[in-house]
Coordinates of C-alpha atoms in Angstrom, one line a residue:
X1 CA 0.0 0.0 0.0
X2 CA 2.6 2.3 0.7
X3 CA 4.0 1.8 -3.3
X4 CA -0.2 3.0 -3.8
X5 CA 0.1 6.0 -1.7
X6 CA 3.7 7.1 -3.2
X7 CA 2.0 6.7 -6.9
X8 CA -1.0 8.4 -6.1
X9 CA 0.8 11.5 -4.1
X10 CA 2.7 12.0 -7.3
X11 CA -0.1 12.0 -9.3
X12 CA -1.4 14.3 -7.5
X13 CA 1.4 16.8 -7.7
X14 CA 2.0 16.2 -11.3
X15 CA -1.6 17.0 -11.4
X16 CA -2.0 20.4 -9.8
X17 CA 1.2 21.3 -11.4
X18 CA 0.3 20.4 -15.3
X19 CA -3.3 21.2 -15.5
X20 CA -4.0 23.7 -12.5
X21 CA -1.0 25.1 -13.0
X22 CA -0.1 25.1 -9.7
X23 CA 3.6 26.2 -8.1
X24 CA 5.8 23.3 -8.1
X25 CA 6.9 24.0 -4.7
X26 CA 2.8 24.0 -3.5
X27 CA 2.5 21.6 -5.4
X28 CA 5.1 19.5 -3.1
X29 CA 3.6 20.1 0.0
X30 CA 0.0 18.8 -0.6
X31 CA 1.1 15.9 -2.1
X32 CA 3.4 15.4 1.0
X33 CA 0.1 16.0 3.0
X34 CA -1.7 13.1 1.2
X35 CA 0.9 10.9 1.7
X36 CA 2.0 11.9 5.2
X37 CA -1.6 11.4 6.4
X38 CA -2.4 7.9 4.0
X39 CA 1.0 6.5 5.5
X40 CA -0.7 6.4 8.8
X41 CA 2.2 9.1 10.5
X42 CA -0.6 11.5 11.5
X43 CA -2.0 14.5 11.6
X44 CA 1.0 16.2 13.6
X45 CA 3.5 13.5 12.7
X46 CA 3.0 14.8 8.9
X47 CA 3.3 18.6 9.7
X48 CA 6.6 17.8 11.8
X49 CA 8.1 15.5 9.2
X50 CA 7.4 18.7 6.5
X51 CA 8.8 21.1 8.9
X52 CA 12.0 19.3 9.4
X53 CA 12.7 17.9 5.8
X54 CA 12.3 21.7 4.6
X55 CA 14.4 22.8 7.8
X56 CA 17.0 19.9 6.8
X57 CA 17.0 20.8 2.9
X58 CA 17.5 24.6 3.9
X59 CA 20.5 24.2 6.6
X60 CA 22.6 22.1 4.1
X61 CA 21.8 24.1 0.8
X62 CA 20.0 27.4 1.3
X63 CA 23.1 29.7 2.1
X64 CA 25.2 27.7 -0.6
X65 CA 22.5 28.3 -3.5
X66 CA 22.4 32.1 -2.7
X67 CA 26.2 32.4 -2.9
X68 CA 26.4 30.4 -5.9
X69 CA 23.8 32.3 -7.6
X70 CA 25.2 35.6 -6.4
X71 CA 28.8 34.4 -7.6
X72 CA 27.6 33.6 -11.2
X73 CA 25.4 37.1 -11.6
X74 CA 28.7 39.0 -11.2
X75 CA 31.0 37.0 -13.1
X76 CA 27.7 37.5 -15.9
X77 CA 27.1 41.1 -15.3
X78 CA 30.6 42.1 -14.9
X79 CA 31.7 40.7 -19.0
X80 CA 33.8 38.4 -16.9
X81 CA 31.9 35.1 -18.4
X82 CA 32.3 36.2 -22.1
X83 CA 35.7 36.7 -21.6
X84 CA 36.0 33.3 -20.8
X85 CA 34.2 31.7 -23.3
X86 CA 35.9 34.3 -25.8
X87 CA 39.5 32.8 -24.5
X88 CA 38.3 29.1 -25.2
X89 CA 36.9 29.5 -28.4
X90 CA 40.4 31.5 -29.4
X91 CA 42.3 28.9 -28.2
X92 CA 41.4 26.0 -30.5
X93 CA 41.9 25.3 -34.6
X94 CA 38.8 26.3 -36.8
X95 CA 38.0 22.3 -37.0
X96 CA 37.8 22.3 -33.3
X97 CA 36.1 25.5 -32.8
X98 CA 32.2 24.2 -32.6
X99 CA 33.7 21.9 -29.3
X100 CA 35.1 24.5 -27.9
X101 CA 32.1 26.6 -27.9
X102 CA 30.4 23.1 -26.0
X103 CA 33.1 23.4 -23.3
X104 CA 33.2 26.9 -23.1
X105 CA 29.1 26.5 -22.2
X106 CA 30.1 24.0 -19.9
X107 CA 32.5 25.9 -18.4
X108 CA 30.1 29.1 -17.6
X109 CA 27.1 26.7 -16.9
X110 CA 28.7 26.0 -13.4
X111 CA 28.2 29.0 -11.7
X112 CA 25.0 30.5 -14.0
X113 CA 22.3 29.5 -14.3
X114 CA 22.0 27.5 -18.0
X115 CA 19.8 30.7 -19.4
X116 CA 22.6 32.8 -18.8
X117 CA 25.0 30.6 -20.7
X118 CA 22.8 30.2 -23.4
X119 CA 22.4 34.0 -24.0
X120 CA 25.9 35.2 -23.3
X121 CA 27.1 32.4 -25.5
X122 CA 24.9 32.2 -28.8
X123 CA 25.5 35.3 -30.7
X124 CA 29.4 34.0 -30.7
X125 CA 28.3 30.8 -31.4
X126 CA 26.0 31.6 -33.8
X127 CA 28.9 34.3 -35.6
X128 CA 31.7 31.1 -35.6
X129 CA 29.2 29.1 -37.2
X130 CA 28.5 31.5 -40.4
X131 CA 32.3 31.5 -40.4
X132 CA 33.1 27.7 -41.0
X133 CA 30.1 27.7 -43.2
X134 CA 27.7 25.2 -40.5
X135 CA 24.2 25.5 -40.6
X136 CA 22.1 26.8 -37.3
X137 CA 21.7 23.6 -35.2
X138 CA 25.5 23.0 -34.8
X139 CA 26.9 26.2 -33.0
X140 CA 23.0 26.2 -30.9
X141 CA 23.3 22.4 -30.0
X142 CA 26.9 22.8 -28.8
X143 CA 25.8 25.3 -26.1
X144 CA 22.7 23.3 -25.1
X145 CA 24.5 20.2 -24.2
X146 CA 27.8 21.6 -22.9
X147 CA 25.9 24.1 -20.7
X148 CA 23.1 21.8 -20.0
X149 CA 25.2 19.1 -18.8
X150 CA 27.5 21.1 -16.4
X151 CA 24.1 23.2 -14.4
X152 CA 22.8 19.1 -14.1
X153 CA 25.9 17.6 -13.2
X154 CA 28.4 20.5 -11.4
X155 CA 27.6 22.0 -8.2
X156 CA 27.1 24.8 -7.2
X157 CA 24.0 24.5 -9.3
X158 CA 21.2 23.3 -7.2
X159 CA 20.5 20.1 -8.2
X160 CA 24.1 18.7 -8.0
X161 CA 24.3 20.3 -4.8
X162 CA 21.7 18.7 -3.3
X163 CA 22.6 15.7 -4.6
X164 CA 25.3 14.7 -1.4
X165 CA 22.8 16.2 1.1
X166 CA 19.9 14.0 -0.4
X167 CA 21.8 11.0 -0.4
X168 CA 24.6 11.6 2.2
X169 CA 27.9 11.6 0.5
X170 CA 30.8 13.8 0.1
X171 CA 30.1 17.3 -2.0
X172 CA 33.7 17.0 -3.2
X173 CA 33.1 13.5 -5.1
X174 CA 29.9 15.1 -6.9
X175 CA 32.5 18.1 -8.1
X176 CA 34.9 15.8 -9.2
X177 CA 32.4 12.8 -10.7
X178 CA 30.4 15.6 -11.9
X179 CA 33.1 17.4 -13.4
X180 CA 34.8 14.5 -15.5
X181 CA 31.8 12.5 -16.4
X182 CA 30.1 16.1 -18.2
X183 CA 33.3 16.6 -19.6
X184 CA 33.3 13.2 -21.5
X185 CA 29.5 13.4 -21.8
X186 CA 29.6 16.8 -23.2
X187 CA 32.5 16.0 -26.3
X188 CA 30.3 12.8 -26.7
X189 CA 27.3 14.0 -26.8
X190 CA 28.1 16.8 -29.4
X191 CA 30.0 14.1 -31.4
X192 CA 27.2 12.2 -31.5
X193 CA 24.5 15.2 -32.4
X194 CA 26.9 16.6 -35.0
X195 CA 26.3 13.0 -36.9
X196 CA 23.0 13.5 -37.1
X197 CA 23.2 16.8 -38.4
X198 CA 26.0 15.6 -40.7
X199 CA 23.1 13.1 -42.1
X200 CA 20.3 15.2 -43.1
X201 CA 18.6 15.7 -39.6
X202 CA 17.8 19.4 -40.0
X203 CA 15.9 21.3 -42.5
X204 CA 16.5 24.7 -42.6
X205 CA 12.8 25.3 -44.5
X206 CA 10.5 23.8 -41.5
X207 CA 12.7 24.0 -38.4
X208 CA 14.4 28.0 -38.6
X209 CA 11.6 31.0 -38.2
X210 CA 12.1 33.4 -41.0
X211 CA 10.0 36.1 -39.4
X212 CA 12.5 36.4 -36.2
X213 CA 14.5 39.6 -37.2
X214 CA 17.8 39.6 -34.9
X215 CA 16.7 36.5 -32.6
X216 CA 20.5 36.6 -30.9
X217 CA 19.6 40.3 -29.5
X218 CA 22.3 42.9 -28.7
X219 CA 25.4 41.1 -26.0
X220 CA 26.0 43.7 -23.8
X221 CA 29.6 43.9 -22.8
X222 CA 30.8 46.4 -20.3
X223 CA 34.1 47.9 -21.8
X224 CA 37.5 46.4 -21.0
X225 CA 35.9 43.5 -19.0
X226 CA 37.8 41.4 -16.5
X227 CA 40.3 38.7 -18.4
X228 CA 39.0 35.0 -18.7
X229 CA 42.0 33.9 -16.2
X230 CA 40.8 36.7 -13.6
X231 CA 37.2 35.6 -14.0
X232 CA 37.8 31.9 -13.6
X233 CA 39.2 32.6 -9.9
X234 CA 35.8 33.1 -8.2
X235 CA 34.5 29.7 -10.1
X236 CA 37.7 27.3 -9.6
X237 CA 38.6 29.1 -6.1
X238 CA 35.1 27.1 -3.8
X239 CA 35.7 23.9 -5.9
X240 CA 39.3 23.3 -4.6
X241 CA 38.4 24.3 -0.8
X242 CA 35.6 21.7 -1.2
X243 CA 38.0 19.1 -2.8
X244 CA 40.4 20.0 -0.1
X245 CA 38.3 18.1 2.6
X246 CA 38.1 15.4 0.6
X247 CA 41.5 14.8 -0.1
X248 CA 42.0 14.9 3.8
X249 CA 39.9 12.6 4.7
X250 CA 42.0 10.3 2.6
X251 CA 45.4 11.6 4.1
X252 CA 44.2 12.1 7.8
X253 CA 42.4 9.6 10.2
X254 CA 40.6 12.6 10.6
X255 CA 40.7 16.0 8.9
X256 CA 42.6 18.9 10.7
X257 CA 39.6 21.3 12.2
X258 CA 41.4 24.3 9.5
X259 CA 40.7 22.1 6.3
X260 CA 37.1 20.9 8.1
X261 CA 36.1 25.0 8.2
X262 CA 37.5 25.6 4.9
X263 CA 35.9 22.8 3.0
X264 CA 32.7 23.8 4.1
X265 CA 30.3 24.5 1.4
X266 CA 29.5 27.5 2.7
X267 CA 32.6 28.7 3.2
X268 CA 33.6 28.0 0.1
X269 CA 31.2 29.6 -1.5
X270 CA 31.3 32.6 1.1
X271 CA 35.1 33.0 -0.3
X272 CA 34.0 32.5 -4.0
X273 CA 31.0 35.1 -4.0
X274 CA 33.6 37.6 -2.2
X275 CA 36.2 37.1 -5.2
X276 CA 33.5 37.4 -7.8
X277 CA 33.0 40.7 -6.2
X278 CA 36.0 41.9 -5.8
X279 CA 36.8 40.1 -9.7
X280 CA 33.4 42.5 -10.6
X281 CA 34.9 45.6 -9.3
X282 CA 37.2 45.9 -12.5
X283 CA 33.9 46.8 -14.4
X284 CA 31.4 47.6 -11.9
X285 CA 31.0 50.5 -9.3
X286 CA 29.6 49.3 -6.0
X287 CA 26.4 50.2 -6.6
X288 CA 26.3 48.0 -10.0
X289 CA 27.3 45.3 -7.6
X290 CA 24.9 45.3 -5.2
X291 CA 22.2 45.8 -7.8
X292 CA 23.5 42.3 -9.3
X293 CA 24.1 40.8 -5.9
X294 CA 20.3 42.0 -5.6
X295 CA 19.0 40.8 -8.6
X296 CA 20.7 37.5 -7.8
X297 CA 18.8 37.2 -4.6
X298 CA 15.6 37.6 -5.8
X299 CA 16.4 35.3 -8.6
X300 CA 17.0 32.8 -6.0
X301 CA 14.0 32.7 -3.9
X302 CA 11.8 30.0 -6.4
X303 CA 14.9 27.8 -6.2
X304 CA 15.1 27.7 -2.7
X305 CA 11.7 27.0 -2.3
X306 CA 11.2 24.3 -4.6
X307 CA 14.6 22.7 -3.3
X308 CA 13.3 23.2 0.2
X309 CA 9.6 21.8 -0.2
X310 CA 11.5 18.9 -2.1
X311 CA 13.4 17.8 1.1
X312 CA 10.0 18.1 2.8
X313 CA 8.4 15.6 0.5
X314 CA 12.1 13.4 1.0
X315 CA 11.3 13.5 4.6
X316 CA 7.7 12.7 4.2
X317 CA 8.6 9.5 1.9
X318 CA 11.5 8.2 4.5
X319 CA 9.4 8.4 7.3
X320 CA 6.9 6.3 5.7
X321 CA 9.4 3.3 4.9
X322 CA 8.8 3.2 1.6
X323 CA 12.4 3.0 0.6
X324 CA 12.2 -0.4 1.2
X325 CA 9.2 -1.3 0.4
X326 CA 10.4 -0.4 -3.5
X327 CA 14.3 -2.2 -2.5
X328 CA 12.1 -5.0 -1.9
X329 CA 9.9 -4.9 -5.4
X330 CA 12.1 -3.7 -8.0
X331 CA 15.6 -4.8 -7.0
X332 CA 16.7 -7.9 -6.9
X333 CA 20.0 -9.2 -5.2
X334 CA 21.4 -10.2 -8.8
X335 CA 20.8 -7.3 -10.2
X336 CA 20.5 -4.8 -7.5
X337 CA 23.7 -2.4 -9.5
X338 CA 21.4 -2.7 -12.7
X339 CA 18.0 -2.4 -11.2
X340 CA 18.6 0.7 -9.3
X341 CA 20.6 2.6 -11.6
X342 CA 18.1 1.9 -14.4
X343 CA 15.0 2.8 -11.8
X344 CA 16.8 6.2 -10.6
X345 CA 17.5 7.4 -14.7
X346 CA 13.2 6.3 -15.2
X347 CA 11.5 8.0 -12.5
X348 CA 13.9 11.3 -13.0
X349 CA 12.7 10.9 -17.3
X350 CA 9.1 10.9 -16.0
X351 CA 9.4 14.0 -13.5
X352 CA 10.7 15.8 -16.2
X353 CA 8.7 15.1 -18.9
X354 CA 5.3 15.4 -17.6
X355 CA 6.5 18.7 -14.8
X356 CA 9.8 20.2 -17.6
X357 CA 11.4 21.1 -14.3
X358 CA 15.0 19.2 -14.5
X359 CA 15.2 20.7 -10.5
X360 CA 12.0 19.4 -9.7
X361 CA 12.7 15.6 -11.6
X362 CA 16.1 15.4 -9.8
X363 CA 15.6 16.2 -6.3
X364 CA 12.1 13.8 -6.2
X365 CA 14.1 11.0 -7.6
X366 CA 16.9 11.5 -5.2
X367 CA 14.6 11.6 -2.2
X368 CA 12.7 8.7 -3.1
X369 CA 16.3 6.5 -3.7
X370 CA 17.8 7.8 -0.4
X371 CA 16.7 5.0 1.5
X372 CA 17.0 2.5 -1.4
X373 CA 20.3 2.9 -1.9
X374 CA 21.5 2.9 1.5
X375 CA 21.0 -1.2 1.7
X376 CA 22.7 -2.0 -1.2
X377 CA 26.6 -2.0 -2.7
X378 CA 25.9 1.2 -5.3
X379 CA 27.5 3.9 -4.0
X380 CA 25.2 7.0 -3.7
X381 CA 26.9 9.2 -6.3
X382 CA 26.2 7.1 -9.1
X383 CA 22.5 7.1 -7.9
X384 CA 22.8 10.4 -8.2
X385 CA 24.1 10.3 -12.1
X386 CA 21.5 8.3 -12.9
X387 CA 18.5 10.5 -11.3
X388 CA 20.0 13.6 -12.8
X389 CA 20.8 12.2 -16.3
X390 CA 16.8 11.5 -16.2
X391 CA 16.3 14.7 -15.3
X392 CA 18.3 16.0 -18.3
X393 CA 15.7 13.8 -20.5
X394 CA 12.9 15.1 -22.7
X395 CA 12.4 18.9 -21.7
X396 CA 9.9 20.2 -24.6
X397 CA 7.0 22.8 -24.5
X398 CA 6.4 22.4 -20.7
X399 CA 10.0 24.0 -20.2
X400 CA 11.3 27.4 -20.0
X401 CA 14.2 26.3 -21.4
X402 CA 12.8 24.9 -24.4
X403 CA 11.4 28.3 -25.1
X404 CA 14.4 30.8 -24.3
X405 CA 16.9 28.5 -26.7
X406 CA 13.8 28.0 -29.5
X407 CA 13.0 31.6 -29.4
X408 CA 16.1 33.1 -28.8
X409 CA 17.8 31.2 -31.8
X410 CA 15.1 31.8 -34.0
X411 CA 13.9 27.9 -34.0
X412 CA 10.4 27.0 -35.0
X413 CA 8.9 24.2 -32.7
X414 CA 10.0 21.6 -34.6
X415 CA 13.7 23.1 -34.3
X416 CA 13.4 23.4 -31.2
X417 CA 12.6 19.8 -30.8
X418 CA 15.6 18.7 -32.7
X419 CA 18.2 21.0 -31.1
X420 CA 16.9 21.3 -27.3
X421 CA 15.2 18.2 -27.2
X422 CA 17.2 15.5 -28.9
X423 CA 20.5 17.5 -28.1
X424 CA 19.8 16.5 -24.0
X425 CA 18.1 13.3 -24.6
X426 CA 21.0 12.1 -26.4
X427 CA 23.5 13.6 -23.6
X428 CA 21.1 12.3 -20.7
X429 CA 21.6 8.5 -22.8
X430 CA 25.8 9.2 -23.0
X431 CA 25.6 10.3 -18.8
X432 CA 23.8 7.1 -18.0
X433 CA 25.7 4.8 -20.1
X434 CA 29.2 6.2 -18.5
X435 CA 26.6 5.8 -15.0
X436 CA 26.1 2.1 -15.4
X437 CA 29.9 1.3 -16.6
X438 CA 31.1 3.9 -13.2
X439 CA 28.8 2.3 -11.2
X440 CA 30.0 -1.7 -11.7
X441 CA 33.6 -0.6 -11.8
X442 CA 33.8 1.8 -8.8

């Protein structure tokens, strides 16, 4: 019964989400209600186990989101992010050029948000492309999967993030899995969509919009912008403090209380939003900066509640012990590696097809396979590929994203189908794949 209750609470938010058109985040909490209250934990037991999932969700991630979202807005506003994906492009051969403007999204994915990538990076793109003579869908695809593959994959983005508070592992191995795996993923996956490019996928007649006068708009660079090296410091600077605690917990019985403090995530990011400002102030007055600081804030306050009601509904769904209720039914002691991998990428497809929120198909996935994968041999961070490379799958008309790329590149539907959609399906494929073969090696 408890497998009946966990179907029918996500019905329900799916429900009030696609056709009232309810907040995601509202959304969460009623269906946490339902199942709280069907699971036989009570009236009270049900507002507690809300309070202190939300509580839980916040304490680990709420001051780390702000920071990051705060560090990316400066590095955006201040030209600091188009100098580095101006430096990457520059430094590779014409042949290479289109993967370089994949890694350069990539690159400035991990501390924007993707829309930001997307729009700083496509009327470069799009200029390189007319220059080696490739048609639309190349230079647009390249910065869909590169930057689409580092905001799923690379803290501090929120879902990676939450990942090792969801499912209780080190923040530091989600950097560094996170980090290589979209690296590979992202050269891959653009191999793989320039193929189908290469054989006749697009038509130029049905899948560009004609009537779109200047679709890229106007980049806005302030003048004599901070250099790409300069910039990079506020973005590398919290990953290495992170991966510093890591390290010493391999070198020490037990870390030094210095490298403990420093590690922290939110001390990291504390020291990386500082150097984005002080990185900013080359271009921006003060008051620039804590306009953007501002704006960054504000920009924040949906994420943190969605993330937030998301731990409520984790909560909700480990107090009911349903985790092994579904260990029990769909994973098997021969294939427990397979079953749970494969059952972490399905559930995170569905979320995002049928709600287009990757954040919202990610975090529900994770919470559900917390307790799943704590009585087996998978170790959690592969748990967490596979939920966030189902997340990456299918986003189409339901998502923002869909729309910003389609309209901003002057797509049609259909082209935005066959750049946005196919682009991260076929990355979301490449990131499970490199999931299943991480997962029965390490």
């Amino acid at each position: 019964m408890l497998i009946v209750y966990l179907i029918i609470a996500l019905v329900i938010m799916l429900g009030l989400v696609v056709f009232f058109k309810l907040n995601v985040a509202i959304a969460l909490v009623i269906a946490s209600l339902f199942m709280g209250i069907a699971s036989g934990l009570g009236l009270v037991g049900t507002i507690e186990g809300i309070s202190d999932g939300f509580a839980s969700m916040m304490r680990d991630l709420g001051i780390p989101i702000g920071l990051g979202v705060i560090l990316g807005k400066l590095i955006s506003d201040s030209g600091g992010a188009y100098s580095i994906a101006h430096a990457i492009v520059k430094k590779t051969s014409e042949k290479l050029a289109l993967y370089s403007i994949g890694l350069a999204a990539f690159v400035l994915a991990i501390p924007v948000f993707f829309d930001v990538a997307f729009l700083i990076l496509v009327p470069l793109a799009v200029q390189i492309g007319k220059q080696l003579n490739k048609s639309l869908p190349y230079p647009v695809g390249a910065i869909i999967i590169g930057a689409a593959l580092s905001h799923t994959l690379v803290p501090p983005t929120p879902n990676p993030l939450a990942a090792a508070s969801i499912l209780e592992f080190d923040l530091g191995l989600m950097i560094l899995v996170g980090t290589i795996v979209g690296f590979i993923a992202t050269l891959l996956t653009i191999k793989m969509y320039f193929w189908f490019l290469d054989k006749g996928f697009w038509k130029k007649e049905t899948d560009e919009d004609a009537t779109v006068e200047n679709p890229y708009g106007n980049l806005d660079i302030p003048e004599n912008p901070p250099s790409a090296w300069l910039a990079l410091i506020p973005i590398i600077l919290p990953s290495i403090m992170i991966l510093l605690g890591s390290v010493g917990n391999v070198i020490f019985e037990e870390n030094p209380e210095i490298i403990t403090f420093l590690s922290d995530r939110i001390i990291a990011l504390l020291i990386g939003a500082l150097a984005a400002y002080l990185v900013a102030a080359k271009t921006l007055n003060k008051e620039q900066r804590d306009a953007s600081s501002s704006e960054a804030m504000q920009a924040t306050g949906i994420v943190l509640l969605i993330t937030g009601a998301g731990g409520a509904f984790g909560a909700i769904i480990q107090g009911t012990g349903i985790d092994q209720a579904i260990l029990d039914i769909f994973v098997s002691d021969a294939q427990s590696t397979l079953s749970i991998i494969l059952l972490s990428f399905f559930m995170g497809v569905l979320f995002r097809t049928i709600t287009g929120s990757g954040t919202v198909a990610g975090i529900t996935t994770m919470t559900i396979m917390a307790g799943v994968v704590a009585g087996t041999d998978v170790h959690p961070v592969w748990v967490a590929m596979a939920s966030l490379s189902g997340g990456l799958m299918l986003g189409h008309v339901n998502d923002s994203g869909f729309w910003i790329t389609t309209k901003i590149a002057g797509l049609t539907v259909k082209g935005g189908m066959k750049t946005y959609t196919t682009s991260e399906a076929l990355a979301g494929i490449i990131v499970l794949l490199i999931t299943l073969i991480g997962a029965h090696i390490f």
